[in-house]
CSV table of C-alpha atoms and ligand atoms in Angstrom, one decimal:
chain,number,residue,atom,x,y,z
A,1,MET,CA,10.5,-10.2,3.6
A,2,LYS,CA,6.9,-9.2,4.1
A,3,VAL,CA,5.5,-5.8,3.0
A,4,LEU,CA,2.0,-4.5,3.9
A,5,MET,CA,0.4,-1.5,2.1
A,6,VAL,CA,-2.2,0.4,4.1
A,7,CYS,CA,-4.8,3.0,3.3
A,8,LEU,CA,-8.2,4.0,4.7
A,9,GLY,CA,-10.7,1.8,2.8
A,10,ASN,CA,-8.3,-0.9,1.2
A,11,ILE,CA,-10.2,-0.5,-2.1
A,12,CYS,CA,-8.3,2.2,-3.9
A,13,ARG,CA,-4.7,3.2,-3.0
A,14,SER,CA,-3.4,0.2,-1.0
A,15,PRO,CA,-4.7,-2.5,-3.4
A,16,MET,CA,-3.1,-0.5,-6.2
A,17,ALA,CA,0.2,-0.3,-4.3
A,18,ASP,CA,-0.1,-4.0,-3.5
A,19,GLY,CA,-0.6,-4.9,-7.2
A,20,ILE,CA,2.1,-2.6,-8.5
A,21,PHE,CA,4.6,-3.8,-5.9
A,22,SER,CA,3.8,-7.5,-6.5
A,23,HIS,CA,4.1,-7.0,-10.3
A,24,LYS,CA,7.6,-5.6,-9.8
A,25,VAL,CA,8.5,-8.4,-7.4
A,26,SER,CA,7.4,-11.0,-9.9
A,27,GLU,CA,9.1,-9.3,-12.9
A,28,ARG,CA,12.4,-9.6,-10.9
A,29,ASN,CA,11.6,-13.3,-10.0
A,30,LEU,CA,11.6,-12.4,-6.3
A,31,SER,CA,8.2,-13.8,-5.5
A,32,SER,CA,9.6,-16.5,-3.2
A,33,LYS,CA,11.5,-13.9,-1.2
A,34,ILE,CA,9.2,-10.9,-1.0
A,35,GLN,CA,5.5,-11.1,-0.1
A,36,VAL,CA,3.1,-8.3,-0.4
A,37,ASP,CA,-0.4,-7.7,1.1
A,38,SER,CA,-2.7,-4.7,1.8
A,39,ALA,CA,-5.2,-3.6,4.5
A,40,GLY,CA,-7.4,-0.7,5.4
A,41,MET,CA,-8.0,1.2,8.6
A,42,ILE,CA,-11.8,0.9,8.3
A,43,SER,CA,-13.7,-2.3,7.9
A,44,MET,CA,-16.5,-0.8,5.9
A,45,HIS,CA,-15.3,-2.4,2.6
A,46,GLN,CA,-14.2,-5.7,4.1
A,47,GLY,CA,-14.7,-8.6,1.6
A,48,GLU,CA,-15.0,-6.3,-1.4
A,49,ASN,CA,-12.8,-6.3,-4.5
A,50,PRO,CA,-11.0,-3.0,-5.3
A,51,ASP,CA,-13.0,0.0,-6.6
A,52,PHE,CA,-13.6,-0.5,-10.4
A,53,ARG,CA,-11.6,2.8,-11.1
A,54,ALA,CA,-8.6,1.4,-9.4
A,55,VAL,CA,-9.0,-2.0,-11.2
A,56,SER,CA,-9.4,-0.3,-14.6
A,57,THR,CA,-6.4,2.1,-14.0
A,58,CYS,CA,-4.1,-0.8,-13.0
A,59,ARG,CA,-5.4,-3.0,-15.9
A,60,LYS,CA,-4.4,-0.2,-18.4
A,61,HIS,CA,-0.8,-0.6,-17.1
A,62,GLY,CA,-0.8,-4.4,-17.2
A,63,VAL,CA,-1.4,-4.9,-13.5
A,64,ASP,CA,-4.4,-7.1,-12.4
A,65,ILE,CA,-5.8,-6.2,-9.0
A,66,SER,CA,-9.3,-7.4,-9.7
A,67,LYS,CA,-9.2,-10.4,-7.3
A,68,LEU,CA,-7.8,-8.7,-4.3
A,69,ILE,CA,-10.1,-8.7,-1.3
A,70,ALA,CA,-10.3,-5.8,1.3
A,71,ARG,CA,-9.6,-6.5,4.9
A,72,PRO,CA,-9.0,-4.3,8.0
A,73,PHE,CA,-5.6,-3.8,9.5
A,74,THR,CA,-5.1,-5.7,12.8
A,75,THR,CA,-2.6,-5.7,15.6
A,76,ASN,CA,-1.3,-9.1,14.3
A,77,ASP,CA,-0.1,-7.3,11.2
A,78,PHE,CA,2.7,-5.9,13.3
A,79,ASP,CA,3.9,-9.5,13.9
A,80,ASP,CA,3.3,-10.7,10.4
A,81,PHE,CA,5.0,-7.9,8.4
A,82,ASP,CA,8.5,-6.4,8.3
A,83,PHE,CA,7.5,-3.1,6.6
A,84,ILE,CA,4.1,-1.3,6.9
A,85,PHE,CA,3.8,1.4,4.3
A,86,VAL,CA,0.9,3.9,4.8
A,87,MET,CA,-0.5,6.3,2.2
A,88,ASP,CA,-1.2,9.4,4.2
A,89,LYS,CA,-0.7,11.0,7.6
A,90,SER,CA,-4.1,10.0,8.9
A,91,ASN,CA,-3.3,6.3,8.1
A,92,TYR,CA,0.1,6.9,9.9
A,93,ARG,CA,-1.6,8.2,13.0
A,94,ASP,CA,-4.2,5.4,13.0
A,95,VAL,CA,-1.6,2.6,12.6
A,96,ILE,CA,0.8,4.1,15.2
A,97,ALA,CA,-2.1,4.4,17.7
A,98,MET,CA,-2.4,0.6,17.4
A,99,ALA,CA,1.3,-0.1,18.0
A,100,ARG,CA,2.1,-2.0,21.2
A,101,ASN,CA,5.7,-1.0,21.5
A,102,GLU,CA,8.7,0.7,19.8
A,103,ASP,CA,9.4,-2.3,17.5
A,104,ASP,CA,5.9,-2.1,16.1
A,105,LYS,CA,6.3,1.7,15.5
A,106,GLN,CA,9.6,1.2,13.7
A,107,LYS,CA,7.9,-0.9,11.0
A,108,VAL,CA,5.6,2.0,10.0
A,109,HIS,CA,6.6,4.4,7.2
A,110,LEU,CA,4.8,6.9,5.0
A,111,LEU,CA,5.4,5.2,1.6
A,112,LEU,CA,6.5,8.4,-0.1
A,113,ASN,CA,8.9,9.2,2.8
A,114,TYR,CA,10.6,5.8,2.4
A,115,SER,CA,11.0,6.4,-1.4
A,116,ASN,CA,11.8,10.2,-1.0
A,117,PRO,CA,13.3,10.6,2.5
A,118,GLY,CA,12.2,13.8,4.2
A,119,SER,CA,9.5,14.7,1.7
A,120,ASN,CA,6.6,14.0,4.0
A,121,ALA,CA,4.6,13.6,0.9
A,122,VAL,CA,1.3,11.6,0.8
A,123,VAL,CA,-0.6,9.6,-1.6
A,124,PRO,CA,-3.9,11.6,-1.9
A,125,ASP,CA,-7.2,9.7,-1.5
A,126,PRO,CA,-8.8,9.4,-5.0
A,127,TYR,CA,-12.1,7.9,-3.8
A,128,TYR,CA,-14.1,11.1,-4.3
A,129,GLY,CA,-12.2,12.1,-7.5
A,130,GLY,CA,-12.2,11.1,-11.1
A,131,MET,CA,-10.3,8.8,-13.3
A,132,GLU,CA,-7.5,11.4,-13.7
A,133,ASP,CA,-7.0,11.2,-9.9
A,134,PHE,CA,-6.6,7.4,-10.1
A,135,GLU,CA,-4.1,7.8,-12.9
A,136,ALA,CA,-2.1,10.4,-10.8
A,137,VAL,CA,-2.1,7.9,-7.9
A,138,TYR,CA,-0.9,5.1,-10.2
A,139,LYS,CA,2.1,7.2,-11.3
A,140,LEU,CA,2.9,8.2,-7.7
A,141,LEU,CA,2.7,4.6,-6.6
A,142,ASN,CA,4.6,3.2,-9.5
A,143,ASP,CA,7.5,5.5,-8.9
A,144,ALA,CA,7.5,5.0,-5.2
A,145,CYS,CA,7.2,1.1,-5.5
A,146,GLU,CA,10.1,1.0,-7.9
A,147,THR,CA,12.4,3.1,-5.5
A,148,VAL,CA,11.2,1.2,-2.4
A,149,LEU,CA,11.8,-2.2,-4.0
A,150,GLU,CA,15.3,-1.2,-5.1
A,151,LYS,CA,16.1,-0.1,-1.5
A,152,LEU,CA,14.7,-3.3,0.0
A,153,ILE,CA,16.8,-5.6,-2.2
A,154,LYS,CA,20.0,-3.6,-2.0
B,1,LIG,P1,-8.7,4.2,-0.1
B,1,LIG,O1,-9.9,5.1,-0.6
B,1,LIG,O2,-8.4,4.5,1.3
B,1,LIG,O3,-7.6,4.6,-1.0
B,1,LIG,O4,-9.2,2.8,-0.3
B,1,LIG,C1,-11.1,5.2,0.2
B,1,LIG,C2,-12.1,4.2,0.0
B,1,LIG,C3,-13.3,4.3,0.7
B,1,LIG,C4,-13.5,5.3,1.6
B,1,LIG,C5,-12.5,6.2,1.8
B,1,LIG,C6,-11.3,6.2,1.1
B,1,LIG,N1,-14.7,5.4,2.3
B,1,LIG,O5,-14.9,6.3,3.1
B,1,LIG,O6,-15.6,4.5,2.1
């Protein structure tokens, strides 16, 4: 099973989600069964490591995302992944706009809608915020990833 986390820049929310989800997969000894990656809808940060605030927030919780490298989302990702989890509605619109068919569209979910069906909740962009915003995003992602992983392995 392959899971892709997607946000705008691929330097804050989606690498955090990628690291948190991978950490949970590895704690459950499921690394051979479930693979996780992340991507962004803009290529501006391509090749960069995650934002230092994202790295530092994750490190505080025992999750190392320092070596992840940003890359843009591509149409091939619809073929390579089973689940594409997006952080907010603008990511959702952008990914859906690249879908080639109904099968592609079916793979795309707002992360927080998958963990809390019908909530339509989003993971807010912390890029222009402070450390407290990164901490709030960490908590949202940690809860969501826990619930999503439980659903996927049921
Ligand atoms: P992310 O945050 O989508 O959570 O990675 C952002 C990072 C960079 C930008 C926007 C959002 N930016 O405009 O450069």
